[in-house]
Coordinates of C-alpha atoms in Angstrom, one line a residue:
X1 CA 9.7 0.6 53.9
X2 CA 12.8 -0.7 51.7
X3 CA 12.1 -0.7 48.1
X4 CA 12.0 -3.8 46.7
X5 CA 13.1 -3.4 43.1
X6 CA 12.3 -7.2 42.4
X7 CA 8.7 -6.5 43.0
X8 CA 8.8 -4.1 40.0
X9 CA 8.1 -5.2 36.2
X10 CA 9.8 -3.2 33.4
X11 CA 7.8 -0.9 32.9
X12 CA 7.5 0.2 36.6
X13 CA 11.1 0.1 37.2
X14 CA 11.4 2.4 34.1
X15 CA 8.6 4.7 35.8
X16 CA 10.1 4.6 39.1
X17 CA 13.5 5.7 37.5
X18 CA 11.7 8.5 35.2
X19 CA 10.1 10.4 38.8
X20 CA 13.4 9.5 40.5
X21 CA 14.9 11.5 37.6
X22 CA 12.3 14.6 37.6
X23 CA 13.0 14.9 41.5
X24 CA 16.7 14.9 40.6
X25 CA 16.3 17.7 38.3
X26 CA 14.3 20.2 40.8
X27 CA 16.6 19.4 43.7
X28 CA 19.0 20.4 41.5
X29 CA 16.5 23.7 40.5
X30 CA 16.4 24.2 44.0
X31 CA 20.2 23.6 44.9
X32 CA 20.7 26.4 42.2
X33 CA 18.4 29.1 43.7
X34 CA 20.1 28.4 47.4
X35 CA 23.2 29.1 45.9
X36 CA 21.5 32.6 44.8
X37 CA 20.6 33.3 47.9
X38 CA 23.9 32.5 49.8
X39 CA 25.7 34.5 47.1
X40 CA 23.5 37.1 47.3
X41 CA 23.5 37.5 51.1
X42 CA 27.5 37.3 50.7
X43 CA 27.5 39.6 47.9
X44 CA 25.6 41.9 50.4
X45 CA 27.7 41.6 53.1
X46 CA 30.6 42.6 51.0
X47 CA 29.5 45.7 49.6
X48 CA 28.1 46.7 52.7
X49 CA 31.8 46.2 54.2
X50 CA 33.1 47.7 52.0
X51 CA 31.0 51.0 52.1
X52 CA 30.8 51.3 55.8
X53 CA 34.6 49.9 57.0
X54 CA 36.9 51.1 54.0
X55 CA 39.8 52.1 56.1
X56 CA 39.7 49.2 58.3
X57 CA 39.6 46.9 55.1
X58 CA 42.9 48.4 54.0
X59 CA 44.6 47.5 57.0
X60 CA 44.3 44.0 55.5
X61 CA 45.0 44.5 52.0
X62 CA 47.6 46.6 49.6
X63 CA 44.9 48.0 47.7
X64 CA 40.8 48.0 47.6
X65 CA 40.9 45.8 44.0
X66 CA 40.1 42.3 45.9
X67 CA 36.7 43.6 46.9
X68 CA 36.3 45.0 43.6
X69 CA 36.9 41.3 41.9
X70 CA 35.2 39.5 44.5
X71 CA 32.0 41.6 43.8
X72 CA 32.5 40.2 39.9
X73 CA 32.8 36.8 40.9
X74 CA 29.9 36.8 43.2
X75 CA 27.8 38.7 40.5
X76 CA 28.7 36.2 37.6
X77 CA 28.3 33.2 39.9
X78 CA 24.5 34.5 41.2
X79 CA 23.7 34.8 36.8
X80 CA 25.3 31.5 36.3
X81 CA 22.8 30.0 39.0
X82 CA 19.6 31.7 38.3
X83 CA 19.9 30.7 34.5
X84 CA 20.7 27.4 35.8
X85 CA 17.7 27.5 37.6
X86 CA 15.2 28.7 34.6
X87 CA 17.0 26.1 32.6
X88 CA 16.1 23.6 34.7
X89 CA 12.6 24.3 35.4
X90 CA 11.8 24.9 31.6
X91 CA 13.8 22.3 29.9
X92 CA 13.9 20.0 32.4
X93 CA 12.6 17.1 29.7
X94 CA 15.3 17.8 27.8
X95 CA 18.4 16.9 31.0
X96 CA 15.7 13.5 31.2
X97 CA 16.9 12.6 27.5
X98 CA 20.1 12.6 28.6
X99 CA 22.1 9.7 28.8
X100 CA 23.4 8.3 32.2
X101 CA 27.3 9.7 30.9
X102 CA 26.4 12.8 29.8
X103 CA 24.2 13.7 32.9
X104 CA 26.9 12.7 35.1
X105 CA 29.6 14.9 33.4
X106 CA 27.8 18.0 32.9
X107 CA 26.4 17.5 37.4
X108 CA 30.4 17.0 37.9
X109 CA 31.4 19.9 35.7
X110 CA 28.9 22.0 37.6
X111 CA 29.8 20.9 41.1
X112 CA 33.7 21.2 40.1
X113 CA 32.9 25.0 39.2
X114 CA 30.8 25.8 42.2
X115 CA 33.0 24.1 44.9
X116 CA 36.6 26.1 43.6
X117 CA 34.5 29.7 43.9
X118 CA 36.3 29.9 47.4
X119 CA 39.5 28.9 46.1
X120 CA 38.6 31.2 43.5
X121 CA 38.3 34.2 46.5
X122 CA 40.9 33.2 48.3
X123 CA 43.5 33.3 45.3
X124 CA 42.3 36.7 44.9
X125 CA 42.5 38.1 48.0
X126 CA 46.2 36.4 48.6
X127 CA 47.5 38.7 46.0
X128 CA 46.6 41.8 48.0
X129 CA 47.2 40.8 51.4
X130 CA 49.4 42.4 53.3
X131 CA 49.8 39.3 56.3
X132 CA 48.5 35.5 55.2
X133 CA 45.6 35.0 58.0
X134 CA 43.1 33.9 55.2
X135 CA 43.5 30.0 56.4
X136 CA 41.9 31.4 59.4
X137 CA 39.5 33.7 57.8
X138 CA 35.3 33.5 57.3
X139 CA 36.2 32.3 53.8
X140 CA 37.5 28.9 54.4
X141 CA 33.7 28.4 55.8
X142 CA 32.5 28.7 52.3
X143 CA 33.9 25.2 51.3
X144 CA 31.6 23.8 54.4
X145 CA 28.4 25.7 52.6
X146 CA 28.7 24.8 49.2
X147 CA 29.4 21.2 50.5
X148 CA 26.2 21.2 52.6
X149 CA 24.0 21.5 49.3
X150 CA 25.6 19.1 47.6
X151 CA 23.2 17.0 49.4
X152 CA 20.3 18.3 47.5
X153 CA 22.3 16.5 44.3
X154 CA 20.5 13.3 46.2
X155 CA 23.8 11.4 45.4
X156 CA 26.2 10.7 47.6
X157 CA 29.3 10.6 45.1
X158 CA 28.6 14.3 44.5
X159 CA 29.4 15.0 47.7
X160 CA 32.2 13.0 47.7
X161 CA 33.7 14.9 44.8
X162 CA 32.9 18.4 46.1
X163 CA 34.4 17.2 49.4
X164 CA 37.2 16.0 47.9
X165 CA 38.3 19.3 45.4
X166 CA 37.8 21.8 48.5
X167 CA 40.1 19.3 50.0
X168 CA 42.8 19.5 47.4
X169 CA 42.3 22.9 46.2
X170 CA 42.6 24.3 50.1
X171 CA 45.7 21.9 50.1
X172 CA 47.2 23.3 47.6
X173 CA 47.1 26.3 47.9
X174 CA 48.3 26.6 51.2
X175 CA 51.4 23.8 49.4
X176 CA 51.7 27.0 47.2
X177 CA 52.0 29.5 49.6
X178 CA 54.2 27.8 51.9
X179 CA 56.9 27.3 49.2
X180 CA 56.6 30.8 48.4
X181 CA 56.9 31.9 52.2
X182 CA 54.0 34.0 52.4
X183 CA 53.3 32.4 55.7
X184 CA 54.2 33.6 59.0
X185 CA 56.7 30.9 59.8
X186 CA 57.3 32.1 63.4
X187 CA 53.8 31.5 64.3
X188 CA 53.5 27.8 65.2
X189 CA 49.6 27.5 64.2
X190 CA 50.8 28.5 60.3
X191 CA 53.8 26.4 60.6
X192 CA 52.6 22.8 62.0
X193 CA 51.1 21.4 58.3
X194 CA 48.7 19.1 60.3
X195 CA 46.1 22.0 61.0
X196 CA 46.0 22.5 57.4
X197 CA 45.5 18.7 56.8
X198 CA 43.2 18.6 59.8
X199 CA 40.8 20.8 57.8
X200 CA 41.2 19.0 54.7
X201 CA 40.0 15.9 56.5
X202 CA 37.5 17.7 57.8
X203 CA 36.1 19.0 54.7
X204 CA 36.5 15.3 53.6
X205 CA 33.8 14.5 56.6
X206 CA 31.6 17.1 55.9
X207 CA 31.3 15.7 52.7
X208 CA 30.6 11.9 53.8
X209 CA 27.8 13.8 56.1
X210 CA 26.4 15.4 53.3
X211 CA 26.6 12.6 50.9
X212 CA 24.4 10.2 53.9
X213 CA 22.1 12.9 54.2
X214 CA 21.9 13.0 50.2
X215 CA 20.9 9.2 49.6
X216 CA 18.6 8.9 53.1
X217 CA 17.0 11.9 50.8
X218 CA 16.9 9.7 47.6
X219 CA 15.4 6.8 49.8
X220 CA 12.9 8.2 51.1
X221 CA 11.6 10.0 47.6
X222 CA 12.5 6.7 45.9
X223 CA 10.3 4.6 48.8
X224 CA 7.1 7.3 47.6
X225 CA 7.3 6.9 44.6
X226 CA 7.6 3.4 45.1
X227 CA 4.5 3.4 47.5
X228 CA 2.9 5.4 45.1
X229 CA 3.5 2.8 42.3
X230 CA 2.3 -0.1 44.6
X231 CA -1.4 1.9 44.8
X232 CA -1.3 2.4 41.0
X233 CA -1.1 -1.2 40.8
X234 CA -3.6 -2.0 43.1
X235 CA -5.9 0.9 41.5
X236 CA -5.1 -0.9 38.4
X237 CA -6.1 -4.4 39.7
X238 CA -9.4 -3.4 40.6
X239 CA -10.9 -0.4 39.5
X240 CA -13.0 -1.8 36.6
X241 CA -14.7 -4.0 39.6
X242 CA -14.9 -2.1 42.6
X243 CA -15.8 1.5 43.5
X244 CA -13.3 3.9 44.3
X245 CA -14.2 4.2 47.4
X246 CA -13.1 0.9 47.9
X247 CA -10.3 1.1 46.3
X248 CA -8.9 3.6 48.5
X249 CA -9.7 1.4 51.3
X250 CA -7.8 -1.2 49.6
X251 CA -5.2 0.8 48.8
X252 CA -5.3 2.1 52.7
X253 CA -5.2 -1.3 54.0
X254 CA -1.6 -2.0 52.2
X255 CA -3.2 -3.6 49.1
X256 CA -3.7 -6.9 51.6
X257 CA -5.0 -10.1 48.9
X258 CA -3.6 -12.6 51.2
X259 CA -6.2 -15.4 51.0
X260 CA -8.7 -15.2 54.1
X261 CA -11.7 -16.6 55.5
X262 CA -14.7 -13.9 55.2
X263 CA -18.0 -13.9 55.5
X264 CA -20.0 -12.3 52.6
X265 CA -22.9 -12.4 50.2
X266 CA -22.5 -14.2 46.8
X267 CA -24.7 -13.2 44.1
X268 CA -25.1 -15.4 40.7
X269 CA -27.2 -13.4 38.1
X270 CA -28.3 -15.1 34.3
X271 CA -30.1 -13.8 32.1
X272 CA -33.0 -15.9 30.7
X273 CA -33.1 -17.5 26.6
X274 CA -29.3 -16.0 26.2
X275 CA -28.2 -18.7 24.2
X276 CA -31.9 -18.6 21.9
X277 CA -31.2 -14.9 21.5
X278 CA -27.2 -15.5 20.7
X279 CA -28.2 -18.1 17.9
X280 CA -28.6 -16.1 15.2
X281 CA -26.8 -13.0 15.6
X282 CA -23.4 -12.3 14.6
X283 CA -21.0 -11.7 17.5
X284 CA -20.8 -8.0 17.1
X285 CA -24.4 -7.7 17.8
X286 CA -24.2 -10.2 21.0
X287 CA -21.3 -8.1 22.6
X288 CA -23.3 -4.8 21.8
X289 CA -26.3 -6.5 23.8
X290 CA -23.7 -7.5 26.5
X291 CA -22.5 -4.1 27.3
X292 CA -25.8 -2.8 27.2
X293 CA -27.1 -5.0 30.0
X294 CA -24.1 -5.6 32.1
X295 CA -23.3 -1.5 32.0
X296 CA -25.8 -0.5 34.2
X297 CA -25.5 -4.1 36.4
X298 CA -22.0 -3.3 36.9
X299 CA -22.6 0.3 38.2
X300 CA -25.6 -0.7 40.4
X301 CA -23.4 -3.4 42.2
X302 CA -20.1 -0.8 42.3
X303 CA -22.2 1.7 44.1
X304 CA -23.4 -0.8 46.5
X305 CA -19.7 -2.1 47.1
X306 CA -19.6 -5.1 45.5
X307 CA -17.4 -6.9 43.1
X308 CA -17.7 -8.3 40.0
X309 CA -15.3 -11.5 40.3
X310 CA -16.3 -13.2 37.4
X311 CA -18.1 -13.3 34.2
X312 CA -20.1 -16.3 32.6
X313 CA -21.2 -15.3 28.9
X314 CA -24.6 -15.0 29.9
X315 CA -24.1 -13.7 33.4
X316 CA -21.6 -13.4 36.5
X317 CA -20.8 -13.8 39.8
X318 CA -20.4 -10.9 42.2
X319 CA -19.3 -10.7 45.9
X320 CA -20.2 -8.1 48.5
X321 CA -18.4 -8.3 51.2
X322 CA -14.7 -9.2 49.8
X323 CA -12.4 -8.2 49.7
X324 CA -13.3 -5.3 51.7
X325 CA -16.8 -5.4 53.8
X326 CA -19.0 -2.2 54.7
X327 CA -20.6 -4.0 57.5
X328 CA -23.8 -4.6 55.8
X329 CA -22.7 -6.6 52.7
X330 CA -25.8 -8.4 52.5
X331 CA -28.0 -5.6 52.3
X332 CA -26.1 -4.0 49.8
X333 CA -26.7 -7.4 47.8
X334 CA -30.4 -7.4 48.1
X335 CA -30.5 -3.7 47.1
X336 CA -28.6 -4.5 44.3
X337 CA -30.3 -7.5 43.0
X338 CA -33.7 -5.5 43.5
X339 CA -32.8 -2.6 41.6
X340 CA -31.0 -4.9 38.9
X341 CA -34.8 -6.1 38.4
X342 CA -36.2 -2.8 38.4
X343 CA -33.8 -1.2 35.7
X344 CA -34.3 -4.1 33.9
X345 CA -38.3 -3.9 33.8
X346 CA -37.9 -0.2 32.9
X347 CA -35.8 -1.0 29.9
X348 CA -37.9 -3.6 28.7
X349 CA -41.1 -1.4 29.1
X350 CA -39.5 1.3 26.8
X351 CA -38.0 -1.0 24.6
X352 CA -34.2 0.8 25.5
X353 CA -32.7 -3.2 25.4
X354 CA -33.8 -6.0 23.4
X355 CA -36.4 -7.6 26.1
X356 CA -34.2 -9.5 28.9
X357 CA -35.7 -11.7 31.9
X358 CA -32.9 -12.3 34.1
X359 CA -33.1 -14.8 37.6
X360 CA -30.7 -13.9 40.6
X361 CA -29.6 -16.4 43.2
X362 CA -28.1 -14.8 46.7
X363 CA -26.3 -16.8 49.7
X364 CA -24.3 -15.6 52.9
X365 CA -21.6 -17.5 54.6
X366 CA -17.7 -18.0 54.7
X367 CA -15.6 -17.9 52.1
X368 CA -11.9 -18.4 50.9
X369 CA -10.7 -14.9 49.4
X370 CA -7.7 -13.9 48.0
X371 CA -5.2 -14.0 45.1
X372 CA -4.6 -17.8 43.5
X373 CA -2.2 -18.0 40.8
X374 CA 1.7 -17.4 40.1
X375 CA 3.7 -14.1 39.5
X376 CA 2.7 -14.7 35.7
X377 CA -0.8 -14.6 36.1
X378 CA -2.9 -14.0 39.6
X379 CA -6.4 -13.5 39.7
X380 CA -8.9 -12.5 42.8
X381 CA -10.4 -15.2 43.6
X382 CA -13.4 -16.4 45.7
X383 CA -14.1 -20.3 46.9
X384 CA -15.8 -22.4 49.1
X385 CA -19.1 -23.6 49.8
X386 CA -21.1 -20.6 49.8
X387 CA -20.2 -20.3 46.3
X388 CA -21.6 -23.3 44.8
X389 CA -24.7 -23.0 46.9
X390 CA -25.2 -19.0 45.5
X391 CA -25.0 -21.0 42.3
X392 CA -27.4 -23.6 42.6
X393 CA -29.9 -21.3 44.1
X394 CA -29.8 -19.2 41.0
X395 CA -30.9 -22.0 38.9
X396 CA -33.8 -22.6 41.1
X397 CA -35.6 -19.5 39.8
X398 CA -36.3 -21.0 36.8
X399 CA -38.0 -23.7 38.6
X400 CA -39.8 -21.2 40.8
X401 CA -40.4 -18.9 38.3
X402 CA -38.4 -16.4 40.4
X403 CA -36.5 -13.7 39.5
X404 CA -34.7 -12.9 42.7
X405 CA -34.2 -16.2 45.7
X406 CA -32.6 -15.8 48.4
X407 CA -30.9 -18.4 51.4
X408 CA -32.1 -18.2 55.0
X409 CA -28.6 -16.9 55.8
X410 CA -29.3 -13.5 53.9
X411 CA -32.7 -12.9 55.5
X412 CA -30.8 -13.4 59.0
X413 CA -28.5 -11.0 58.4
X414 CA -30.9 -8.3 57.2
X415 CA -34.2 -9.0 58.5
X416 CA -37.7 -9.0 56.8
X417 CA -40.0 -5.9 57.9
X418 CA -39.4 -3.8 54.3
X419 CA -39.7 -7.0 52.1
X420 CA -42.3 -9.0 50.3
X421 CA -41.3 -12.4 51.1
X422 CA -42.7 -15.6 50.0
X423 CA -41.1 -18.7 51.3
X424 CA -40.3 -21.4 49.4
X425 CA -39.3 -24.1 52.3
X426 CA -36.5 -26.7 52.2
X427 CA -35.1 -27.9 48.8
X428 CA -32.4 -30.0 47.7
X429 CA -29.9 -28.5 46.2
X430 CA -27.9 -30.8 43.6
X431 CA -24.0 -31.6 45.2
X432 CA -25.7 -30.8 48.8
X433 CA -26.8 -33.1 51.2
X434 CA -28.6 -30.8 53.6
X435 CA -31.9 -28.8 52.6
X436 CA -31.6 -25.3 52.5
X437 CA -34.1 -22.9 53.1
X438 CA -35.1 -20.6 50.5
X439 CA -37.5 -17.5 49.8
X440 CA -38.5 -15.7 46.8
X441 CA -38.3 -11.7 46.8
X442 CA -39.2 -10.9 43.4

């Protein structure tokens, strides 16, 4: 997945570049303790050379003093790196303040020291040689090393740049020591300049390599974080009116809100003599009473999978079966809409909430869900049909005295053996031609 910085507001542009920054900072904390360990392991093989082959080492060199110095450069560099790496992982906030200049400089500055530690060894060791074979020798490799974790920098022109000073320090030195003849000149592979350049360029290479690697890297953290912003939004969208459960199915699913035809169960709920009790009560006191009711509502249709889609004053409208389904949406409705009735009696008979009658109106069939609006304003949004007749059914309880009807279409889909059913029959509905056939369940 390509990241699609468009798609991002301000603010998640600005997180997305604050975790892209924290993973910069511990690549970097890791970079720094890789270093330790290839400096260790070379510091290592060094004094282990040096204890176990002294005569052969002098064969190579005037005196033993290189070894000496190249145990105190590879000592200081392995203390430079390990603060580096405490720094790093304690003050890491503090490199995030940072601006953009600053950080750049002080990552170039470090890269420019670490990259010329081979020069640094080889300038060393050409003082003591007795015969110029180090173009040839196991150091030149370092350049390749150190270049290779550039790519934990997770930016390609640091690559680039520690390509490009192994390039010219290795260049010139060599441009140094050929004007001072310390070269074999009648040997042909020290004489033709081209091998020299040839691993110039190829140190150049090595560095593009690393640099690629570096931003596929960055990419791929970048499209995570990304990902990871895209659930937070869709977390965000619905979690005050679905379960987490579905959420993560959501969230699973891509955060799909494409509009689609579903089938599910619409449930319109009011609660009775709203508008008498909201008369004379000042609007503190009517919200109070809202919360109180619609709390327990709200977790009673969550845990049963449903959604609250919309809120209407003195009730709502609720989906089960959008814009995820369980497979038994209209089950989960009826189970719902019958314990709805029996928190509310058991609120009312200990006087917990002022007392409430409340009539509930349920009908299956297809819908239109999915987003409707613009980029400034979306909502979730359910149409069709089936909503308007969920409607209308709900204000038939008043007329049947009912607290919970139901549609023909719900008792289909989850049959009749555990209910007490009372059927109403055919009634016209206002807006609907056809009779519909409806039964009372509490």
């Amino acid at each position: 997945m390509e990241v699609k910085l468009d798609s991002l507001n301000i603010d998640e542009a600005k997180l997305l570049d604050e975790l892209l920054t924290k993973e910069i900072i511990k690549s970097e904390s890791i970079r720094a303790k890789l270093f330790v360990i290839v400096a260790s392991l070379l510091l290592i093989f060094f004094i282990v050379i040096a204890a176990f082959s002294y005569n052969s080492l002098l064969t190579f060199v005037t005196e033993f003093t290189p070894y000496y110095l190249t145990v105190v450069i590879i000592s200081i560099f392995i203390a430079r790196e390990v603060t580096i790496s405490k720094v790093l992982k304690r003050s890491g906030n503090q490199f995030e303040k940072l601006n953009r200049k600053k950080a750049l400089v002080a990552r170039y500055s470090s890269v420019l020291f670490e990259t010329s530690i081979p020069t640094l060894l080889i300038i060393v060791f050409s003082f003591y040689t007795k015969s110029f074979y180090l173009n040839i020798s196991p150091l030149i490799l370092l350049y390749f090393i150190f270049i290779s974790l550039t790519t934990l920098s997770l930016d390609y022109r640091i690559s680039l740049f520690a390509g490009a000073v192994s390039a010219v320090e290795y260049l010139s030195f060599t441009a140094y020591a050929i004007s001072y003849n310390t070269l074999p000149v009648t040997d042909p592979i020290f004489t033709n300049s081209l091998m020299y350049i040839g691993k110039a360029i190829m140190l150049l290479v090595a560095s593009v390599a690393a640099g690629f690697v570096g931003e596929q890297l960055k990419r791929q953290i970048r499209n995570t974080f990304f990902t990871l912003i895209e659930r937070n939004r869709v977390v965000n969208l619905f979690d005050q009116q679905i379960s987490k459960e579905i959420v993560e199915e959501l969230v699973n699913n891509s955060g799909e809100l494409e509009s689609k035809r579903k089938f599910v169960c619409i449930m319109f709920l009011d609660i009775r003599g709203f508008t008498q009790y909201a008369e004379n009560k000042e609007p503190e006191e009517i919200i109070r009473y809202q919360n109180q009711v619609f709390g327990f509502m709200i977790e009673i249709i969550t845990r049963n999978g449903g959604v609250i889609n919309q809120f209407l004053g003195d009730g709502y409208m609720a989906t089960f079966g959008a814009p995820l389904s369980r497979g038994n949406d209209c089950q989960n409705a009826v189970n719902s809409a019958l314990e709805i009735i029996s928190t509310i009696k058991g609120k009312n008979d200990i006087g917990e909430i002022p007392f409430t009658g409340i009539g509930i109106g349920l009908h299956a069939g297809e819908v239109v869900a999915g987003n409707v609006g613009t980029s400034i304003r979306k909502q979730y949004s359910i149409s069709g049909v089936t909503v308007i007749l969920a409607s209308r059914i709900e204000g038939l309880t008043k007329q049947y005295k009912a607290q919970l009807l139901v549609s023909e279409q719900v008792l289909k889909e989850i049959g009749t053996s555990s209910l007490s059913i009372e059927d109403i029959g055919s009634v016209v509905v206002k807006g609907h031609e056809n009779p519909i056939v409806i039964y009372k369940l509490a």
